Amino acid sequence: MILSTWYSLMDARKLGFYEFIVMVEAVFLPVYGILIASHIFRDSRVTLFELTLFNGPEGVFLGRLTSAFLGLAVGVFSVASITHIQGYSRLAFSVLVKLPTYLAIMMALMVWMDFIAGIISFYILTSAIPMALFVLFTKPYSPSTAISLLSYFLAPIGATVNSGKLSVSISSGYTATLVLSALIILFSYLGFKKKDFEPQ
């Protein structure tokens, strides 16, 4: 994934940003996120063991949150570093924004969905929807405020490149994304604490 990102950025100098955006935002990072998510999404039988091991649902949630953060950080920081080294510094932060958003999506799906549903939903949110947003970016008109904010949340790289077409500025979009990610993680934590775990 890291080598592919490196070479796609080299090609982007000749072909433009679109290839890089599609490969990184709709292919590489979503697939990497699925690999991390597959260790986070568990069924209730495993959670019962974890509840005993970590002394309650709070410990289980924080353990999974930490595990997901560390796993995602490796890939996201690597891609952001390559982006910066290759001379696209203005896109490096938009790559880093993937960390809190992916973390928020994973935690929310972990609480309310099982393994298969969670993986499929994660792929749709991190790959299919950003691809649909890329198509929207090619339109001559400006998307609505809600769509612009959604773009910064689910497709921050594409939103940054196409910020001139959006009705929300980059700073406002990033701020809203970070706040929304924090709120989703908080509500996921509260929801996980109230979840019932029964032996199967």
XYZ file of C-alpha atoms in Angstrom, residues 39-168:
130
model
C -9.714 -7.046 14.508
C -12.134 -4.613 16.135
C -15.497 -6.026 15.060
C -16.225 -8.996 17.308
C -19.268 -10.995 18.345
C -20.681 -11.139 21.857
C -18.945 -14.420 22.728
C -15.529 -12.805 22.394
C -16.752 -9.717 24.230
C -17.814 -11.770 27.249
C -14.231 -12.947 27.603
C -13.006 -9.381 27.113
C -15.456 -8.047 29.708
C -13.876 -10.286 32.293
C -10.342 -9.600 31.113
C -10.710 -5.801 30.976
C -13.032 -5.451 33.966
C -16.151 -4.147 32.234
C -17.368 -2.594 28.977
C -15.463 0.659 29.536
C -12.161 -1.198 29.491
C -13.160 -3.222 26.420
C -14.160 -0.110 24.483
C -11.017 1.807 25.406
C -8.888 -1.243 24.562
C -10.456 -1.529 21.117
C -10.227 2.234 20.587
C -6.521 2.161 21.428
C -5.929 -0.873 19.224
C -7.734 0.736 16.283
C -5.869 4.018 16.765
C -2.458 2.363 16.808
C -3.292 0.181 13.815
C -4.677 3.039 11.740
C -1.888 5.424 12.719
C 0.752 3.278 11.005
C -0.923 3.419 7.602
C -2.317 6.940 7.789
C 0.912 8.560 9.025
C 2.919 6.650 6.400
C 0.696 7.899 3.574
C 0.701 11.446 5.005
C 4.515 11.392 5.236
C 4.838 10.215 1.644
C 2.412 12.915 0.551
C 4.531 15.551 2.287
C 7.860 14.184 0.989
C 6.563 14.090 -2.571
C 5.811 17.796 -2.380
C 2.050 17.778 -1.766
C 2.176 19.274 1.711
C -1.278 20.854 1.407
C -2.788 17.359 1.140
C -0.845 15.811 4.030
C -3.254 17.124 6.677
C -6.270 15.922 4.709
C -4.743 12.423 4.802
C -4.259 12.723 8.578
C -7.945 13.650 8.967
C -8.693 10.075 7.883
C -7.461 8.878 11.288
C -10.211 10.400 13.480
C -12.933 9.782 10.882
C -12.005 6.126 10.363
C -11.737 5.719 14.120
C -15.203 7.210 14.639
C -16.767 5.056 11.915
C -15.161 1.886 13.292
C -16.285 2.530 16.845
C -19.853 3.310 15.810
C -20.145 0.230 13.580
C -18.560 -1.962 16.261
C -21.287 -1.015 18.743
C -24.352 -1.446 16.558
C -23.415 -4.031 13.904
C -22.017 -7.535 13.696
C -18.827 -8.485 11.857
C -20.124 -8.862 8.280
C -22.508 -5.889 8.405
C -19.796 -3.752 9.976
C -17.191 -4.586 7.327
C -19.617 -3.967 4.455
C -20.829 -0.688 5.975
C -17.260 0.447 6.579
C -16.390 -0.204 2.935
C -19.459 1.690 1.705
C -18.744 4.685 3.940
C -15.019 4.884 3.217
C -14.857 3.839 -0.437
C -18.198 3.818 -2.270
C -19.464 7.158 -0.956
C -16.139 8.977 -1.572
C -16.238 7.653 -5.150
C -19.737 9.100 -5.534
C -18.499 12.403 -4.123
C -15.669 12.479 -6.686
C -18.289 12.426 -9.420
C -20.123 15.260 -7.664
C -16.915 17.303 -7.594
C -16.798 17.255 -11.398
C -20.144 19.043 -11.682
C -20.058 22.786 -12.465
C -22.363 23.768 -9.591
C -21.482 23.979 -5.893
C -22.839 21.244 -3.605
C -25.026 22.189 -0.649
C -23.563 22.920 2.765
C -24.592 19.477 4.067
C -22.919 17.689 1.137
C -19.826 19.872 1.517
C -19.532 18.955 5.201
C -20.082 15.275 4.339
C -17.295 15.569 1.773
C -14.835 16.830 4.381
C -15.848 13.987 6.692
C -15.793 11.061 4.246
C -13.531 12.370 1.456
C -11.229 15.035 2.932
C -8.532 14.655 0.251
C -10.990 15.192 -2.584
C -12.712 17.974 -0.652
C -9.393 19.761 -0.118
C -8.459 19.576 -3.791
C -11.941 20.770 -4.802
C -12.442 23.217 -1.929
C -13.060 26.058 -4.375
C -16.249 24.334 -5.531
C -17.582 23.666 -2.018
C -19.761 26.000 0.011
C -17.735 25.313 3.176
